[in-house]
Coordinates of C-alpha atoms in Angstrom, one line a residue:
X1 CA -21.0 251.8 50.0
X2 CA -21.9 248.5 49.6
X3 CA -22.0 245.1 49.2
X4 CA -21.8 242.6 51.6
X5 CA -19.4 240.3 52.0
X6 CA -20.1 236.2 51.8
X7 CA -17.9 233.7 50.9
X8 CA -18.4 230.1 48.6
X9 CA -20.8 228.3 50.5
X10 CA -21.1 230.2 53.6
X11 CA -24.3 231.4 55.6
X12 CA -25.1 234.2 52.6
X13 CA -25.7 232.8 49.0
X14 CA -25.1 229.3 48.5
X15 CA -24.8 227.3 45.2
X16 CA -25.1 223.9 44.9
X17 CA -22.7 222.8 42.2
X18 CA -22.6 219.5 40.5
X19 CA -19.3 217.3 39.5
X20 CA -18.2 218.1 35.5
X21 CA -18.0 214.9 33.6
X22 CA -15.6 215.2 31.4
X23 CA -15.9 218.6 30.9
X24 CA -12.9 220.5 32.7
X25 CA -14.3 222.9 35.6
X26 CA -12.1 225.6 37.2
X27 CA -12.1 227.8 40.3
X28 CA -10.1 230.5 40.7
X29 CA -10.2 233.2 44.0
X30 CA -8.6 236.5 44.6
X31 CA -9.3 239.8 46.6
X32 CA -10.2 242.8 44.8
X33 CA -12.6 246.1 45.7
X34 CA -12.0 244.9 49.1
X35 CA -14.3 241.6 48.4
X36 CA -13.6 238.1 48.3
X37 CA -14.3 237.0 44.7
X38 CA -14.6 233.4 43.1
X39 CA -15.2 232.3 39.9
X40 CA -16.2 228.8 39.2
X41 CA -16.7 227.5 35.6
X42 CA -16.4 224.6 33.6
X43 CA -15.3 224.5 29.4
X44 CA -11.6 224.0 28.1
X45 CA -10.6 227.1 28.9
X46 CA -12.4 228.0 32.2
X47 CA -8.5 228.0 33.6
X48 CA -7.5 231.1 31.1
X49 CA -11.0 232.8 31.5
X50 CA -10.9 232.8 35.5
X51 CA -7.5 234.4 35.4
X52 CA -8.5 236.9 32.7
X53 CA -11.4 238.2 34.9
X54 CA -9.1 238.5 38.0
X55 CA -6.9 240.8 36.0
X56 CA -9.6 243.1 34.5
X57 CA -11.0 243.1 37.9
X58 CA -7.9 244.8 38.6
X59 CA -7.9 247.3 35.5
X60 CA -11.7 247.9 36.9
X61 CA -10.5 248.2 40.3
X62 CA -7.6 250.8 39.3
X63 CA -10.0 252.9 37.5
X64 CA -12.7 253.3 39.9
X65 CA -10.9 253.3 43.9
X66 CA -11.6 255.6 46.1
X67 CA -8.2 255.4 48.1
X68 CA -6.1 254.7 45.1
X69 CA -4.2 257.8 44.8
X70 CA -3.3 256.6 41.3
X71 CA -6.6 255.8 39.9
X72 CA -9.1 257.6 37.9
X73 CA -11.9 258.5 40.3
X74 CA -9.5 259.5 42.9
X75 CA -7.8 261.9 40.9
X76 CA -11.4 262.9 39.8
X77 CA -12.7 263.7 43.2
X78 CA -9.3 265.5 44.1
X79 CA -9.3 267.7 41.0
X80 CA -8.5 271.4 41.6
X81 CA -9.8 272.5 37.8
X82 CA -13.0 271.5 35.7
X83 CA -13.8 269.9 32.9
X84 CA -11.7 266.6 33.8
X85 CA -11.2 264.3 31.0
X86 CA -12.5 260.7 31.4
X87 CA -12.1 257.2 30.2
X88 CA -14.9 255.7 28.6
X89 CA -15.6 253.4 31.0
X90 CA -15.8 255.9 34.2
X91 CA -17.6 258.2 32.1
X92 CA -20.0 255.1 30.9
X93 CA -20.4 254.6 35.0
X94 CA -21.0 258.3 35.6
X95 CA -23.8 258.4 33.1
X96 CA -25.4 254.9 33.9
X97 CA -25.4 256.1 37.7
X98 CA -26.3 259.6 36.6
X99 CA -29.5 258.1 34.7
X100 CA -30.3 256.0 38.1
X101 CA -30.2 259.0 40.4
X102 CA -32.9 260.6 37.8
X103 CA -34.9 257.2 37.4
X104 CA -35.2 256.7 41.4
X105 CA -35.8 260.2 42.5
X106 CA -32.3 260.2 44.3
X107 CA -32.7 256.8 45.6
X108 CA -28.7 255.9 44.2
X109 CA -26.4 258.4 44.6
X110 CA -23.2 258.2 44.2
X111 CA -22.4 261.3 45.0
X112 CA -23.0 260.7 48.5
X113 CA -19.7 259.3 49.6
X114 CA -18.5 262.6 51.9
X115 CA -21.5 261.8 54.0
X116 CA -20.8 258.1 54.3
X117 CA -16.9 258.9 54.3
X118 CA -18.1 261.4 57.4
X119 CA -19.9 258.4 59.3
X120 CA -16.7 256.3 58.8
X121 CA -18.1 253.7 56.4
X122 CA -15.3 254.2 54.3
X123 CA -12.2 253.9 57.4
X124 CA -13.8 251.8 60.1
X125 CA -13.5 254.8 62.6
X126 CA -17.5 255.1 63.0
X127 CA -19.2 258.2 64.5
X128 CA -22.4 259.8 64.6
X129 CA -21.9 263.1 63.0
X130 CA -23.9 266.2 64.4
X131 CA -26.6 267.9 62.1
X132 CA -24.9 270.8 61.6
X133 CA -22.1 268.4 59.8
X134 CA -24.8 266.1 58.1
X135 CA -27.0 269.1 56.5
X136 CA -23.2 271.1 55.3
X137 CA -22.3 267.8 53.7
X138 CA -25.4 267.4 52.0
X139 CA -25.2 270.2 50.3
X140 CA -22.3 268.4 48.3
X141 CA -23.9 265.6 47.0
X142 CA -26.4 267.2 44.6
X143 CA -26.0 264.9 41.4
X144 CA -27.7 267.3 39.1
X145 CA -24.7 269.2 39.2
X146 CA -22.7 266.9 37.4
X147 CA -22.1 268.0 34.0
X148 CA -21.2 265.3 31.3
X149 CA -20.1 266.2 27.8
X150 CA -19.4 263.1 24.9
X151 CA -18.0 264.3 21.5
X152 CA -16.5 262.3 19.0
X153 CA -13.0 262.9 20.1
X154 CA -13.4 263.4 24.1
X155 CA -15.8 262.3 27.2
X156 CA -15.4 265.3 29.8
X157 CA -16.6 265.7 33.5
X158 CA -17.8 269.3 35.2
X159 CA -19.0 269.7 39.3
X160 CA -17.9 271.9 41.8
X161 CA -15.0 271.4 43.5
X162 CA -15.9 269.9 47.1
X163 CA -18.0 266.7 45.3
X164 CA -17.0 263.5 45.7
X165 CA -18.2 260.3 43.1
X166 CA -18.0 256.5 44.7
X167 CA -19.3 253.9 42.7
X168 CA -19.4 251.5 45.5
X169 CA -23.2 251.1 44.8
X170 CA -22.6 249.9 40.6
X171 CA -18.7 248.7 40.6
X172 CA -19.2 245.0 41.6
X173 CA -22.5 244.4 39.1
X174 CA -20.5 246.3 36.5
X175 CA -17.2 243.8 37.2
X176 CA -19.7 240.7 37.0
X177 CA -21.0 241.7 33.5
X178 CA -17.5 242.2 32.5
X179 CA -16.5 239.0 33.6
X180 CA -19.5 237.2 32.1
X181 CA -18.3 238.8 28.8
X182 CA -15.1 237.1 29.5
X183 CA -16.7 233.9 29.6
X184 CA -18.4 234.4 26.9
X185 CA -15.5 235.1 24.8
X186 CA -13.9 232.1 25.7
X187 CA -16.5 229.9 24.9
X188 CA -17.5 229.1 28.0
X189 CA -21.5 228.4 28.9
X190 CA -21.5 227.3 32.4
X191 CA -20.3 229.5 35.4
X192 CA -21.2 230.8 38.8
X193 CA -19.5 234.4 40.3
X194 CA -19.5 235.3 43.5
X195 CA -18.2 239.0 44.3
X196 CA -19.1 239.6 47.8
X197 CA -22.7 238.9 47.8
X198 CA -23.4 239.5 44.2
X199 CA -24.5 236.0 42.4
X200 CA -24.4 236.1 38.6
X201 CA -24.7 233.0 36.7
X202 CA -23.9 232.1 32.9
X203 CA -25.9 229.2 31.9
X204 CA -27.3 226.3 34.2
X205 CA -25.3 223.9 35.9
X206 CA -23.7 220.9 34.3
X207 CA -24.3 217.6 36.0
X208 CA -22.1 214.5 35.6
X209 CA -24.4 212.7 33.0
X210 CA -24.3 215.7 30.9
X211 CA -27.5 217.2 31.5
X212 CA -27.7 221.2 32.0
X213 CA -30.1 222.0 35.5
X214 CA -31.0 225.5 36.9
X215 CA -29.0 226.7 39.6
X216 CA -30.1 226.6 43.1
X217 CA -28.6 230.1 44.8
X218 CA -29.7 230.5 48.9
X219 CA -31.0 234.0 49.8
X220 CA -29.3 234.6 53.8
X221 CA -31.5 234.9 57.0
X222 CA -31.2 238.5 58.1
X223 CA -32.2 237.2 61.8
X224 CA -30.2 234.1 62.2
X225 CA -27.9 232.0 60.2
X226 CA -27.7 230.2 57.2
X227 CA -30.7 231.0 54.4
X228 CA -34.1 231.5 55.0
X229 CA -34.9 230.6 50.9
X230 CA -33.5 229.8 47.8
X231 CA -34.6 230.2 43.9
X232 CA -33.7 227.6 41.0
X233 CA -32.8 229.5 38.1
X234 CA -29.8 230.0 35.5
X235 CA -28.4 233.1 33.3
X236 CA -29.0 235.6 36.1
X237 CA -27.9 237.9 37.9
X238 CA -28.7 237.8 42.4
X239 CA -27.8 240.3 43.9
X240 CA -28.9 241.2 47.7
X241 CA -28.4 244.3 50.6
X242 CA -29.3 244.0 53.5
X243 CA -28.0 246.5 56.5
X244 CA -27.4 243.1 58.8
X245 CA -23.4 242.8 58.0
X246 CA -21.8 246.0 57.8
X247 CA -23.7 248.7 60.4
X248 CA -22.5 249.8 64.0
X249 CA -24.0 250.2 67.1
X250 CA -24.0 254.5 67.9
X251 CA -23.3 255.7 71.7
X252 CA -27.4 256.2 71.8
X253 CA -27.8 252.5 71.5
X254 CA -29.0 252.4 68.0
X255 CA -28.0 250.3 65.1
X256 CA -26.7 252.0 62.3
X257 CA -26.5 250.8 58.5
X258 CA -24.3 251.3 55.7
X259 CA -27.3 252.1 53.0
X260 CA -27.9 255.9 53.3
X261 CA -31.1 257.8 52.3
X262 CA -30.1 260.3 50.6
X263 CA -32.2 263.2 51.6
X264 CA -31.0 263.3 55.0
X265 CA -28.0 262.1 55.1
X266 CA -28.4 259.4 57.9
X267 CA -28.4 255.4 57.7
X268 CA -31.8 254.4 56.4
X269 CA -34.5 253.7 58.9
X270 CA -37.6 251.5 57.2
X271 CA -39.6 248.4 57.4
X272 CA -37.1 246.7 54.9
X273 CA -34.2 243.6 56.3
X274 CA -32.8 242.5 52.8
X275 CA -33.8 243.3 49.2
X276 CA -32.5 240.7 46.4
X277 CA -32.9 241.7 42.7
X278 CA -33.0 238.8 39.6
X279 CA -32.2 240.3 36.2
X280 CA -29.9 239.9 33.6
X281 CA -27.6 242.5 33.9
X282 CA -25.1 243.0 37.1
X283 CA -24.7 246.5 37.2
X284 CA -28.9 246.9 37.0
X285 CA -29.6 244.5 40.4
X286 CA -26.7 246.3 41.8
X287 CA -28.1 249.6 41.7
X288 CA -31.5 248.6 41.9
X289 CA -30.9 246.6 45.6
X290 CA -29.5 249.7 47.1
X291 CA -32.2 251.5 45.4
X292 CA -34.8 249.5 46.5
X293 CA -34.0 249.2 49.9
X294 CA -33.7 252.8 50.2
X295 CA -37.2 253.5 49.1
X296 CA -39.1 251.4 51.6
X297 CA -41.4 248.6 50.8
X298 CA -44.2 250.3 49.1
X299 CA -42.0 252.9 47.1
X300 CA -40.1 249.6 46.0
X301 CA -43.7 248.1 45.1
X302 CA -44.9 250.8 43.1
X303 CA -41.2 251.5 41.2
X304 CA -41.4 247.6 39.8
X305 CA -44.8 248.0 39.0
X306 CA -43.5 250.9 36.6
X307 CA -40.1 248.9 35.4
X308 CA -41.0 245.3 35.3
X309 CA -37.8 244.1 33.9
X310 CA -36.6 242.7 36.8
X311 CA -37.6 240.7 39.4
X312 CA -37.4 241.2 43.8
X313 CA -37.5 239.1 47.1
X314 CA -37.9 241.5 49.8
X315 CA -37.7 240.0 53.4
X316 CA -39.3 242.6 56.0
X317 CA -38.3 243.2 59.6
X318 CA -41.5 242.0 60.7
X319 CA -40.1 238.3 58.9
X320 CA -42.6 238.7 55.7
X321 CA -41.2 237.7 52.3
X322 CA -42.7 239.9 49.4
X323 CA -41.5 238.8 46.2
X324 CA -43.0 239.6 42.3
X325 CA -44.7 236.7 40.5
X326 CA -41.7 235.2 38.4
X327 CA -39.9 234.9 42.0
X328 CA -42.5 233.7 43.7
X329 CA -42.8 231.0 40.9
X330 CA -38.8 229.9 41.6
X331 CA -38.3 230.8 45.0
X332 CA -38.5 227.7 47.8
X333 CA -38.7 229.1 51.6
X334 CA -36.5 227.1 53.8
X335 CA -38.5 228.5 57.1
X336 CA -42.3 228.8 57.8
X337 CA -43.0 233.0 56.6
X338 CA -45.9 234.4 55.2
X339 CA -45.1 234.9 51.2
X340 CA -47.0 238.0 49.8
X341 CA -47.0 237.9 46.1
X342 CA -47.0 241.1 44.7
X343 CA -49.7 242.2 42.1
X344 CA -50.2 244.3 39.2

């Protein structure tokens, strides 16, 4: 469903990294959930710890596809009987995005996926589906009727038989804390990730004398190239949507975005151009950029007034930046836009 793509220093999020010293610094890229990823970080064994992500990337990646045939949420949406047994990580996934549906009113949902499959988000083969189509789908993507059940011994899923689960929304936040983990467990305390437009840092940035400096990560222009700001910051995790990369122009002449609102079943239509979410966790700013966005400016206002463990930048159509107070405290704006800080 979502992110969008950027690549190492391109016009999307930019880092500005320093030389190593003596310290050994690795970069390692592959492809995986159909992203460019790179993972740049700098300890003795930065080489053994970028390769170990990449490969459980992959186990991620094999668990959660939806046009694997052979993985687990495949098999999952094709099922023909209920319960379905589940690993512990898909049904961790299920449950964190199950809470998030509850938590935003219906704001995330992964369960839209035969809508967005419908508009051809999923193939390429875009199309404006009728309402007839739109409101029959909808009626497939109720959440609520998800059933989870844990036990000691077994983790099980239960919904009727034409739902469909994508966790296109989560997956990439979820990877980067996995990967950060990896890091971690190879000592490593300096590292920048970049999946596709999701940013997490470990640590600050090492410069050649030694000395350990916040990151400076660019937040892209939605109306022109290159970034429009920037924030200084380390341990993190930036993570932006915006509907100005993946979208497609209908037959009626009207621009059409990959974020959905759920209710209707249509591309969302609000005041909103990009939403970034700082926090610590991944798989949180994942689902809360998406979520965000979704909601409009002022349901996004009143939301982090409600959960202030995070932090947002949202840049409007109308070229305003509204950001909370600890991002407007680290944020630098490259081009001459009105800043609203947002109150209490």
């Amino acid at each position: 469903m979502k992110k969008i793509r950027f690549t190492l220093l391109a016009a999307a999020l930019v880092f500005v990294t320093s030389g190593c010293g003596t310290n050994i610094q690795d970069t390692h890229s592959f492809s995986a959930m159909d992203t460019f990823m790179t993972v740049r970080s700098v300890g003795k064994n930065s080489y053994k710890a970028n390769r170990l992500i990449e490969q459980r990337i992959y186990k991620i990646e094999k668990l959660i596809s939806v046009t694997d045939s052979e993985s687990e949420v495949y098999k999952l949406n094709n099922a023909k009987e209920f319960p379905v047994e589940l690993s512990e990580e898909t049904f961790f996934l299920t449950q964190y995005a199950q809470n998030f549906y509850s938590k935003t009113q219906g704001a995330l949902n992964v369960c839209l996926f035969p809508v967005i499959k419908e508009w051809g988000f999923t193939t390429g083969q875009y199309k404006i589906p009728s309402h007839a189509t739109i409101k029959s789908l909808l009626s497939k993507t109720d959440f609520s009727k998800v059933i989870l059940q844990e036990d000691e011994t077994s983790r099980k899923i239960s919904m009727p038989q034409d739902m469909m689960i994508n966790f296109g929304a989560i997956g990439k936040g979820y990877a980067g804390d996995a990967a950060i983990e990896i890091l971690k467990q190879n000592g490593i305390t300096s590292a920048v990730l970049d999946f596709g437009g999701n940013v997490q840092l470990l640590g600050g940035k090492i410069t050649e004398s030694g000395k350990v400096k916040n990151w400076k990560v660019g937040i892209k222009n939605p109306f022109g190239e290159g970034s429009l700001l920037s924030v200084d910051l380390q341990d993190k995790a930036v993570i932006t949507s915006g509907g100005y990369e993946r979208f497609f122009t209908g037959n009626d002449g009207k621009k059409y975005i990959h974020i959905f609102d759920s209710n209707t079943g249509y591309p969302v239509e609000n005041e909103i151009a990009s939403v970034t979410i700082i926090c610590e966790k991944g798989i949180y700013a994942d689902a809360l950029s998406t979520s965000l966005f979704a909601m409009g400016l002022e349901k996004a206002r009143e939301f982090w007034k409600n959960n202030k463990d995070f932090d947002f930048i949202i840049i409007t159509k109308d070229k305003e930046i509204f950001a909370t107070p600890d991002a407007g405290k680290i944020m630098t704006v490259l081009e001459k836009l009105p800043v609203k800080v947002c109150s209490d």
